[in-house]
Tab-separated table of C-alpha atoms in Angstrom:
chain	number	residue	atom	x	y	z
Z	18	MET	CA	-13.637	22.422	-0.968
Z	19	THR	CA	-13.646	19.256	-1.940
Z	20	GLN	CA	-12.260	16.312	0.639
Z	21	VAL	CA	-11.007	12.704	-0.142
Z	22	PHE	CA	-11.502	10.404	3.018
Z	23	LYS	CA	-9.287	6.457	2.294
Z	24	PHE	CA	-10.936	4.112	4.945
Z	25	GLY	CA	-8.359	0.955	5.080
Z	26	GLY	CA	-9.392	-2.793	5.464
Z	27	ALA	CA	-9.305	-2.966	9.326
Z	28	SER	CA	-11.799	0.102	9.754
Z	29	VAL	CA	-15.087	-2.499	7.414
Z	30	LYS	CA	-13.414	-5.809	8.541
Z	31	ASP	CA	-17.062	-6.358	9.250
Z	32	ALA	CA	-20.367	-5.054	9.806
Z	33	GLN	CA	-20.209	-3.022	12.536
Z	34	GLY	CA	-16.787	-1.478	10.659
Z	35	VAL	CA	-19.454	-0.587	7.445
Z	36	ARG	CA	-21.643	0.674	10.150
Z	37	ASN	CA	-18.988	2.830	11.991
Z	38	LEU	CA	-18.413	3.893	8.026
Z	39	GLY	CA	-21.572	5.122	7.816
Z	40	ASP	CA	-21.796	7.307	10.704
Z	41	ILE	CA	-18.605	9.366	9.903
Z	42	LEU	CA	-20.224	9.635	6.464
Z	43	LYS	CA	-23.354	10.960	8.297
Z	44	LYS	CA	-21.484	13.900	10.389
Z	45	TYR	CA	-20.116	14.667	6.415
Z	46	SER	CA	-22.455	14.521	4.061
Z	47	SER	CA	-23.354	17.775	3.316
Z	48	LYS	CA	-19.433	18.010	1.669
Z	49	ASN	CA	-17.956	16.816	-1.584
Z	50	LEU	CA	-16.872	14.285	-0.254
Z	51	LEU	CA	-14.979	11.761	-2.298
Z	52	VAL	CA	-14.848	7.932	-0.536
Z	53	VAL	CA	-11.657	5.435	-1.082
Z	54	VAL	CA	-12.746	2.422	0.414
Z	55	SER	CA	-9.875	-0.910	0.252
Z	56	ALA	CA	-10.807	-4.018	0.295
Z	57	MET	CA	-12.167	-5.777	3.615
Z	58	GLY	CA	-10.315	-7.009	6.500
Z	59	LYS	CA	-7.942	-9.061	4.942
Z	60	THR	CA	-9.384	-10.260	1.479
Z	61	THR	CA	-6.357	-9.288	-0.323
Z	62	ASN	CA	-4.909	-11.609	1.542
Z	63	ALA	CA	-7.076	-14.658	0.814
Z	64	LEU	CA	-7.529	-13.557	-3.002
Z	65	GLU	CA	-3.799	-13.423	-3.307
Z	66	GLU	CA	-3.810	-16.831	-1.757
Z	67	LEU	CA	-6.459	-18.035	-4.071
Z	68	ASN	CA	-4.548	-16.618	-7.260
Z	69	GLU	CA	-1.215	-18.320	-5.947
Z	70	ALA	CA	-3.358	-22.061	-6.117
Z	71	TYR	CA	-5.164	-21.682	-9.224
Z	72	ILE	CA	-2.442	-20.161	-10.805
Z	73	ALA	CA	0.231	-24.171	-10.146
Z	74	GLY	CA	-3.356	-25.229	-10.468
Z	75	GLU	CA	-3.560	-26.978	-6.442
Z	76	SER	CA	-6.636	-28.585	-5.778
Z	77	HIS	CA	-8.116	-26.414	-2.739
Z	78	ILE	CA	-8.978	-23.873	-4.383
Z	79	THR	CA	-12.495	-23.904	-4.624
Z	80	ALA	CA	-12.763	-23.717	-0.928
Z	81	LEU	CA	-10.245	-20.977	-0.612
Z	82	PHE	CA	-13.317	-18.793	-2.951
Z	83	GLU	CA	-15.924	-20.468	-0.957
Z	84	ALA	CA	-14.482	-18.755	2.407
Z	85	ILE	CA	-14.107	-16.031	0.164
Z	86	LYS	CA	-17.414	-15.613	-0.584
Z	87	ALA	CA	-18.823	-16.537	2.731
Z	88	TYR	CA	-16.561	-13.237	4.719
Z	89	HIS	CA	-18.780	-11.211	2.551
Z	90	TRP	CA	-21.564	-13.137	2.910
Z	91	THR	CA	-21.950	-12.593	6.750
Z	92	ILE	CA	-21.301	-9.234	6.486
Z	93	VAL	CA	-23.815	-8.774	4.150
Z	94	THR	CA	-26.686	-10.516	5.771
Z	95	ASP	CA	-25.907	-8.678	9.438
Z	96	LEU	CA	-26.133	-4.880	6.764
Z	97	PHE	CA	-29.399	-6.535	4.746
Z	98	THR	CA	-32.144	-8.736	6.398
Z	99	ASP	CA	-34.376	-7.586	3.063
Z	100	THR	CA	-32.415	-10.450	1.181
Z	101	LYS	CA	-34.387	-9.021	-1.996
Z	102	HIS	CA	-31.742	-6.054	-1.483
Z	103	PRO	CA	-30.108	-5.058	-5.256
Z	104	ILE	CA	-25.918	-5.586	-3.018
Z	105	TYR	CA	-27.227	-10.140	-2.959
Z	106	ASP	CA	-27.215	-9.156	-6.944
Z	107	ASP	CA	-24.813	-7.376	-7.168
Z	108	LEU	CA	-22.394	-9.347	-4.862
Z	109	ALA	CA	-23.521	-12.500	-6.510
Z	110	ASN	CA	-22.299	-10.905	-9.754
Z	111	THR	CA	-19.005	-9.590	-8.863
Z	112	PHE	CA	-18.393	-13.623	-7.471
Z	113	VAL	CA	-19.079	-14.629	-11.652
Z	114	GLU	CA	-16.297	-12.219	-12.397
Z	115	ILE	CA	-13.982	-14.523	-10.116
Z	116	ASP	CA	-15.812	-17.559	-11.020
Z	117	TRP	CA	-15.192	-16.820	-14.923
Z	118	ILE	CA	-11.029	-15.700	-14.320
Z	119	LEU	CA	-10.683	-19.533	-12.129
Z	120	GLU	CA	-12.854	-20.954	-15.390
Z	121	GLU	CA	-9.179	-20.331	-17.683
Z	122	HIS	CA	-5.954	-21.324	-17.754
Z	123	PRO	CA	-3.496	-19.628	-16.245
Z	124	HIS	CA	-2.594	-15.953	-18.071
Z	125	PRO	CA	1.746	-16.834	-18.659
Z	126	ASP	CA	2.231	-13.262	-16.976
Z	127	ALA	CA	1.793	-13.622	-13.412
Z	128	ASP	CA	1.588	-10.801	-13.040
Z	129	PHE	CA	-1.136	-10.524	-15.079
Z	130	ASN	CA	-3.091	-12.993	-13.249
Z	131	TYR	CA	-2.517	-11.691	-9.960
Z	132	ASP	CA	-4.176	-7.669	-11.090
Z	133	GLN	CA	-7.124	-9.354	-12.447
Z	134	LEU	CA	-8.399	-11.388	-9.158
Z	135	VAL	CA	-6.635	-9.850	-6.928
Z	136	SER	CA	-8.605	-6.687	-7.615
Z	137	ILE	CA	-11.661	-7.806	-7.307
Z	138	GLY	CA	-11.640	-7.729	-3.574
Z	139	GLU	CA	-12.215	-3.956	-3.878
Z	140	VAL	CA	-14.450	-3.744	-6.186
Z	141	LEU	CA	-16.363	-5.675	-3.249
Z	142	SER	CA	-16.259	-4.293	-0.834
Z	143	THR	CA	-16.598	-0.788	-1.656
Z	144	LYS	CA	-20.045	-2.272	-3.438
Z	145	ILE	CA	-20.945	-3.379	-0.016
Z	146	VAL	CA	-19.889	-0.139	1.367
Z	147	ALA	CA	-22.205	1.807	-1.226
Z	148	HIS	CA	-25.522	-0.201	-0.905
Z	149	PHE	CA	-25.019	0.384	2.476
Z	150	VAL	CA	-24.350	4.284	2.914
Z	151	GLN	CA	-27.616	4.502	0.045
Z	152	SER	CA	-29.497	2.196	2.629
Z	153	SER	CA	-28.806	4.919	5.538
Z	154	GLY	CA	-29.750	7.735	3.889
Z	155	ILE	CA	-27.252	9.597	2.492
Z	156	PRO	CA	-26.678	10.161	-1.185
Z	157	CYS	CA	-24.225	7.917	-2.934
Z	158	LYS	CA	-22.611	6.618	-6.376
Z	159	TRP	CA	-20.109	4.172	-6.656
Z	160	VAL	CA	-17.921	4.710	-8.607
Z	161	ASP	CA	-15.271	2.519	-10.791
Z	162	ALA	CA	-11.879	3.757	-9.948
Z	163	ARG	CA	-10.870	1.711	-14.144
Z	164	ASN	CA	-13.161	4.863	-15.884
Z	165	TYR	CA	-10.098	7.532	-14.312
Z	166	ILE	CA	-7.159	5.897	-12.788
Z	167	GLN	CA	-5.157	4.848	-16.055
Z	168	THR	CA	-1.049	3.949	-16.474
Z	169	ASP	CA	1.266	1.669	-18.288
Z	170	ASN	CA	0.902	-2.231	-18.703
Z	171	THR	CA	3.465	-2.557	-15.189
Z	172	TYR	CA	0.880	-5.038	-13.187
Z	173	ARG	CA	1.429	-4.827	-9.989
Z	174	GLU	CA	3.299	-2.537	-9.595
Z	175	GLY	CA	1.530	0.424	-12.325
Z	176	GLN	CA	2.531	3.462	-13.127
Z	177	VAL	CA	0.293	6.434	-13.927
Z	178	ASP	CA	-0.374	8.615	-16.558
Z	179	TRP	CA	-0.551	11.308	-14.135
Z	180	GLU	CA	-2.125	13.866	-17.347
Z	181	LYS	CA	-5.187	11.327	-19.030
Z	182	THR	CA	-5.926	10.848	-14.780
Z	183	THR	CA	-6.015	14.090	-13.850
Z	184	GLN	CA	-8.315	14.963	-16.552
Z	185	LEU	CA	-10.775	12.517	-16.454
Z	186	ILE	CA	-11.279	12.935	-12.351
Z	187	ARG	CA	-11.975	16.899	-13.266
Z	188	GLN	CA	-14.304	16.357	-16.305
Z	189	SER	CA	-16.387	13.583	-14.581
Z	190	LEU	CA	-16.239	14.157	-11.195
Z	191	PRO	CA	-17.221	16.960	-9.762
Z	192	PRO	CA	-20.693	17.553	-11.082
Z	193	ILE	CA	-20.639	13.898	-8.985
Z	194	LEU	CA	-19.341	15.663	-5.445
Z	195	GLU	CA	-22.386	18.227	-6.085
Z	196	ASN	CA	-24.806	16.103	-5.343
Z	197	GLU	CA	-24.311	12.797	-3.891
Z	198	ILE	CA	-20.729	11.473	-1.948
Z	199	ALA	CA	-19.118	8.813	-4.297
Z	200	ILE	CA	-17.498	5.979	-3.068
Z	201	THR	CA	-14.904	4.428	-4.874
Z	202	GLN	CA	-11.675	1.656	-4.758
Z	203	GLY	CA	-8.553	2.204	-3.976
Z	204	PHE	CA	-5.186	-0.355	-5.220
Z	205	ILE	CA	-6.334	-0.319	-8.466
Z	206	GLY	CA	-6.660	1.409	-12.413
Z	207	THR	CA	-6.784	0.028	-16.047
Z	208	THR	CA	-4.244	-0.077	-18.664
Z	209	SER	CA	-4.927	1.298	-22.032
Z	210	GLU	CA	-6.012	-1.629	-23.580
Z	211	ASN	CA	-8.670	-1.482	-20.639
Z	212	PHE	CA	-6.719	-4.510	-17.955
Z	213	THR	CA	-7.255	-4.310	-14.502
Z	214	THR	CA	-3.797	-3.154	-13.435
Z	215	THR	CA	-2.795	-2.993	-9.069
Z	216	LEU	CA	-0.331	-0.083	-8.178
Z	217	GLY	CA	1.495	-1.816	-5.181
Z	218	ARG	CA	0.644	-3.559	-2.212
Z	219	GLU	CA	-1.286	-1.161	0.694
Z	220	GLY	CA	-1.919	1.621	-2.235
Z	221	SER	CA	-4.914	2.406	-1.407
Z	222	ASP	CA	-3.515	5.173	0.593
Z	223	TYR	CA	-2.049	6.327	-3.057
Z	224	SER	CA	-4.874	6.001	-5.629
Z	225	ALA	CA	-6.644	8.597	-2.203
Z	226	ALA	CA	-4.122	11.090	-2.948
Z	227	ILE	CA	-4.472	10.915	-6.653
Z	228	PHE	CA	-8.213	11.642	-6.895
Z	229	ALA	CA	-7.087	14.449	-3.965
Z	230	TYR	CA	-4.350	15.863	-6.287
Z	231	GLY	CA	-7.142	15.559	-9.823
Z	232	LEU	CA	-10.033	16.837	-7.663
Z	233	LYS	CA	-7.716	19.963	-6.089
Z	234	ALA	CA	-8.731	18.467	-2.920
Z	235	GLU	CA	-8.762	20.900	0.752
Z	236	SER	CA	-7.344	17.457	2.053
Z	237	LEU	CA	-7.229	14.025	2.375
Z	238	THR	CA	-8.160	11.913	5.309
Z	239	ILE	CA	-6.850	8.347	5.658
Z	240	TRP	CA	-8.742	6.868	8.249
Z	241	LYS	CA	-6.607	4.550	10.750
Z	242	ASP	CA	-6.645	1.366	13.186
Z	243	VAL	CA	-4.792	3.910	15.346
Z	244	LEU	CA	-4.403	7.426	17.014
Z	245	GLY	CA	-2.685	8.978	14.151
Z	246	VAL	CA	1.191	8.625	13.192
Z	247	LEU	CA	3.073	7.180	15.640
Z	248	ASN	CA	6.782	6.884	16.368
Z	249	ALA	CA	7.127	3.477	16.530
Z	250	ASP	CA	4.780	0.165	15.341
Z	251	PRO	CA	2.105	-0.405	18.883
Z	252	LYS	CA	2.303	-3.935	18.165
Z	253	LEU	CA	6.002	-3.882	18.553
Z	254	PHE	CA	6.848	-1.447	21.202
Z	255	SER	CA	4.226	-0.369	23.956
Z	256	ASP	CA	5.006	2.588	24.586
Z	257	THR	CA	4.959	4.901	21.398
Z	258	GLN	CA	3.845	8.004	21.489
Z	259	LYS	CA	2.044	10.120	18.409
Z	260	TYR	CA	3.189	12.816	16.850
Z	261	GLU	CA	0.527	15.915	16.377
Z	262	GLN	CA	2.045	17.101	13.240
Z	263	LEU	CA	4.484	16.614	11.024
Z	264	SER	CA	6.274	18.219	7.609
Z	265	TYR	CA	5.796	16.252	4.585
Z	266	ALA	CA	9.482	15.878	3.696
Z	267	GLU	CA	9.202	13.938	7.940
Z	268	ALA	CA	6.948	12.601	6.287
Z	269	LEU	CA	8.668	11.288	3.179
Z	270	GLU	CA	11.278	10.105	4.847
Z	271	MET	CA	9.126	8.162	7.651
Z	272	THR	CA	7.232	5.943	4.817
Z	273	TYR	CA	10.573	5.615	2.509
Z	274	TYR	CA	12.426	3.431	5.103
Z	275	GLY	CA	9.715	1.802	6.174
Z	276	ALA	CA	6.806	3.241	8.240
Z	277	THR	CA	3.776	0.826	7.319
Z	278	VAL	CA	1.296	3.820	8.420
Z	279	ILE	CA	1.292	5.760	5.007
Z	280	HIS	CA	2.164	3.949	1.661
Z	281	PRO	CA	5.037	5.665	0.625
Z	282	LYS	CA	4.168	6.865	-2.898
Z	283	THR	CA	1.388	8.641	-0.729
Z	284	ILE	CA	3.054	12.277	0.270
Z	285	LYS	CA	4.885	13.928	-3.049
Z	286	PRO	CA	1.054	14.270	-5.110
Z	287	LEU	CA	-0.422	16.735	-2.173
Z	288	GLN	CA	3.253	17.748	-1.251
Z	289	ASN	CA	3.190	19.241	-4.995
Z	290	ALA	CA	-0.219	20.191	-5.060
Z	291	GLY	CA	-0.315	21.585	-0.832
Z	292	ILE	CA	-3.303	19.593	0.208
Z	293	SER	CA	-3.041	18.667	4.060
Z	294	LEU	CA	-3.027	15.314	4.908
Z	295	LEU	CA	-4.730	14.112	7.781
Z	296	VAL	CA	-4.442	10.590	10.053
Z	297	LYS	CA	-7.001	9.351	12.146
Z	298	PRO	CA	-8.626	6.617	14.336
Z	299	PHE	CA	-12.184	5.604	12.603
Z	300	ASN	CA	-12.970	3.790	16.531
Z	301	ALA	CA	-12.197	8.084	17.751
Z	302	PRO	CA	-13.698	10.279	15.145
Z	303	ASN	CA	-13.407	12.857	17.664
Z	304	GLU	CA	-9.389	12.992	18.299
Z	305	SER	CA	-7.506	15.009	16.816
Z	306	GLY	CA	-4.424	12.683	14.782
Z	307	THR	CA	-1.669	13.965	12.728
Z	308	LEU	CA	-1.900	16.166	10.236
Z	309	ILE	CA	0.739	16.272	7.640
Z	310	SER	CA	1.512	19.706	6.061
Z	311	ASP	CA	3.755	22.113	4.743
Z	312	LYS	CA	3.613	24.187	7.914
Z	313	ALA	CA	4.740	21.835	10.260
Z	314	ASP	CA	7.187	22.481	13.136
Z	315	ASN	CA	9.546	20.067	13.120
Z	316	GLN	CA	12.108	20.852	15.680
Z	317	ASN	CA	12.844	18.456	18.848
Z	318	LEU	CA	11.191	15.090	17.163
Z	319	ILE	CA	10.584	12.249	19.152
Z	320	PRO	CA	12.545	9.156	17.389
Z	321	ALA	CA	11.243	7.534	15.000
Z	322	ILE	CA	12.090	3.608	15.228
Z	323	ILE	CA	10.622	1.415	12.212
Z	324	VAL	CA	11.534	-1.992	11.498
Z	325	LYS	CA	11.929	-4.061	8.742
Z	326	LYS	CA	11.560	-8.074	9.212
Z	327	ASN	CA	12.555	-10.645	6.658
Z	328	GLN	CA	15.507	-9.162	4.861
Z	329	VAL	CA	18.376	-10.333	3.022
Z	330	LEU	CA	22.003	-8.606	4.094
Z	331	ILE	CA	24.110	-9.077	0.036
Z	332	SER	CA	27.338	-8.163	-0.172
Z	333	ILE	CA	28.712	-8.312	-3.730
Z	334	SER	CA	32.209	-8.002	-5.075
Z	335	THR	CA	33.920	-8.306	-8.458
Z	336	THR	CA	34.968	-12.298	-9.251
Z	337	ASP	CA	38.793	-10.670	-10.381
Z	338	PHE	CA	39.148	-8.843	-6.863
Z	339	SER	CA	39.506	-5.770	-9.056
Z	340	PHE	CA	38.050	-2.168	-7.276
Z	341	ILE	CA	33.937	-1.416	-7.114
Z	342	THR	CA	33.651	1.473	-9.721
Z	343	GLU	CA	30.329	2.967	-11.266
Z	344	ASN	CA	30.935	1.383	-14.238
Z	345	HIS	CA	29.651	-1.666	-11.844
Z	346	LEU	CA	27.342	0.000	-9.845
Z	347	SER	CA	25.101	0.703	-13.226
Z	348	GLU	CA	24.797	-2.675	-14.150
Z	349	LEU	CA	23.820	-3.465	-10.054
Z	350	PHE	CA	21.531	-0.366	-9.917
Z	351	ALA	CA	19.513	-1.225	-13.193
Z	352	THR	CA	19.354	-5.045	-12.173
Z	353	PHE	CA	17.619	-3.815	-9.213
Z	354	ALA	CA	15.656	-1.454	-11.302
Z	355	ASP	CA	14.697	-4.445	-13.646
Z	356	LEU	CA	13.679	-5.912	-11.102
Z	357	HIS	CA	11.568	-3.646	-9.260
Z	358	ILE	CA	13.769	-4.295	-5.908
Z	359	LYS	CA	13.643	-1.928	-3.650
Z	360	LEU	CA	17.756	-1.003	-1.484
Z	361	ASN	CA	16.848	-0.497	1.728
Z	362	THR	CA	19.708	0.100	3.066
Z	363	MET	CA	23.458	-0.101	0.700
Z	364	GLN	CA	27.025	0.341	1.873
Z	365	ILE	CA	29.739	0.056	-0.430
Z	366	SER	CA	33.454	-0.110	0.524
Z	367	ALA	CA	36.692	-0.552	-1.921
Z	368	LEU	CA	35.621	-4.649	-2.808
Z	369	SER	CA	32.224	-4.606	-1.634
Z	370	PHE	CA	28.792	-3.847	-2.624
Z	371	SER	CA	26.273	-4.278	0.239
Z	372	VAL	CA	22.438	-3.531	0.310
Z	373	CYS	CA	19.726	-4.830	2.411
Z	374	ILE	CA	16.450	-6.215	0.519
Z	375	ASP	CA	13.330	-7.844	1.393
Z	376	TYR	CA	13.075	-10.869	0.789
Z	377	ASP	CA	10.936	-12.196	-2.108
Z	378	ALA	CA	12.239	-15.740	-3.012
Z	379	LYS	CA	11.233	-15.478	-6.966
Z	380	ARG	CA	13.042	-12.527	-7.162
Z	381	PHE	CA	16.383	-13.090	-4.835
Z	382	GLN	CA	16.476	-16.418	-7.352
Z	383	LYS	CA	16.584	-13.882	-10.378
Z	384	LEU	CA	18.444	-11.623	-8.714
Z	385	GLN	CA	21.114	-14.410	-7.910
Z	386	GLU	CA	20.884	-15.959	-11.863
Z	387	LEU	CA	21.344	-12.809	-12.894
Z	388	LEU	CA	24.627	-11.144	-10.900
Z	389	ALA	CA	26.310	-14.774	-10.660
Z	390	LYS	CA	26.512	-13.856	-14.586
Z	391	SER	CA	29.370	-11.370	-13.438
Z	392	PHE	CA	29.888	-10.777	-9.551
Z	393	LYS	CA	31.004	-12.721	-6.595
Z	394	PHE	CA	27.440	-13.298	-3.937
Z	395	LYS	CA	27.138	-14.129	-0.425
Z	396	TYR	CA	23.800	-13.499	1.769
Z	397	ASN	CA	22.574	-13.818	5.429
Z	398	GLU	CA	18.409	-14.412	5.485
Z	399	ALA	CA	16.160	-13.583	7.592
Z	400	LEU	CA	17.678	-10.679	9.113
Z	401	GLU	CA	16.116	-7.336	10.616
Z	402	LEU	CA	16.753	-3.436	10.106
Z	403	ILE	CA	16.225	-0.916	12.638
Z	404	THR	CA	15.684	2.425	10.986
Z	405	ILE	CA	15.577	4.718	13.573
Z	406	ARG	CA	15.346	7.937	13.006
Z	407	HIS	CA	16.495	11.219	15.195
Z	408	PHE	CA	18.231	8.932	16.688
Z	409	THR	CA	19.661	9.231	20.188
Z	410	THR	CA	23.163	6.899	21.286
Z	411	GLU	CA	20.937	5.826	23.984
Z	412	LYS	CA	18.527	4.796	21.388
Z	413	ILE	CA	20.740	2.525	19.408
Z	414	ASP	CA	22.145	1.064	22.365
Z	415	GLU	CA	19.146	0.275	23.619
Z	416	LEU	CA	17.938	-1.295	20.321
Z	417	SER	CA	20.627	-3.181	19.908
Z	418	ALA	CA	21.061	-4.878	23.092
Z	419	GLY	CA	21.768	-8.926	22.416
Z	420	ARG	CA	21.534	-8.147	18.849
Z	421	LYS	CA	24.248	-9.485	16.633
Z	422	ILE	CA	25.188	-6.648	14.481
Z	423	TYR	CA	25.498	-6.769	9.665
Z	424	MET	CA	25.810	-4.106	9.222
Z	425	GLU	CA	25.465	0.038	11.227
Z	426	GLN	CA	25.614	3.221	9.123
Z	427	LEU	CA	24.533	7.127	10.379
Z	428	SER	CA	23.878	10.313	8.696
Z	429	ARG	CA	23.182	13.694	10.368
Z	430	ASN	CA	19.620	12.586	11.067
Z	431	THR	CA	18.651	8.710	10.125
Z	432	ALA	CA	20.854	5.352	12.043
Z	433	GLN	CA	20.373	2.257	10.799
Z	434	LEU	CA	21.414	-1.333	12.302
Z	435	VAL	CA	21.039	-4.657	10.107
Z	436	VAL	CA	20.931	-7.218	12.984
Z	437	LYS	CA	19.812	-10.687	14.269
């Protein structure tokens, strides 16, 4: 049976990380294995900064690009002492692709620009990893995810054409996997016009799930810098606990509310195909990690705490002080959908509709402009949204102590607090 592995940027942030990846693959080299790799370290952030400077016509574009190149060359020269190794030409040619983009005038569609430039981070990382794995004596082949993952033209949030994508994966990849490991990119796909798209920020997990679904894989393993799925972010809480197992449904709920250990779109394709998901630590590959499957027993789960920062709480009312009706809600939801704004929590009263969203300056300004035509609009910014799955009263009191609560909402299993 085929297995799919996914390694995030933290796992390949330096030469030692790439070596560690190679050591893990040696243990599985006899398996039919496809490996999805993210951009290295903070490369996506650096390319986003480069893209913004390019669109704005700022003068420090060259310095930003040189820093990205220097970072990757440092890793390459550590891994490959022979400067005649093919990786040197391969990497240089990939950097030329960025040069070509920067030499042209920016495309009027900023999201299109973003996808053509920022996607190259995954190409760079997978070429380095593939060459290193080959040099370690493990048969492997670099494959371009854009030959398989087909999307529509929604740049930065490409919607997958599942029928076409599944057909391409099943036609072409199994013969490769019979003889060698395939190493490919997360995060990226292509349109019918052969323009690159991305699948949403942190979308490499989703890419791995797409490949796992198409290959009818036995399992997908996501290698992280944590012991497994924890009940809270260890950067924010010192007393986190690991879940040994979770059901698909529980994992979906946690990702929906903002848990970042797994991309929200990852779970559903695996659940539909009955593919187990393992979340394991890349620095301790023999640890058990967390198993997500349809067989998990989720009785008596410890509370899961999810904190989303940089939130805006918006209260919307009608201009004539009439009740908020279904017609108003229909108009409001359509506006949020058109702007690709996710509602993190919402509350309806007779005279107002309140929502909490991630703050994005451009989308927020556009939202204000559109809603001002029909509604009154008040907001509070710089807030946090705390979600507690399987909450207790004590946990709510603990997390809200000393905070001003702007909105509170409780359901059977979930509590949400908008606080400052």
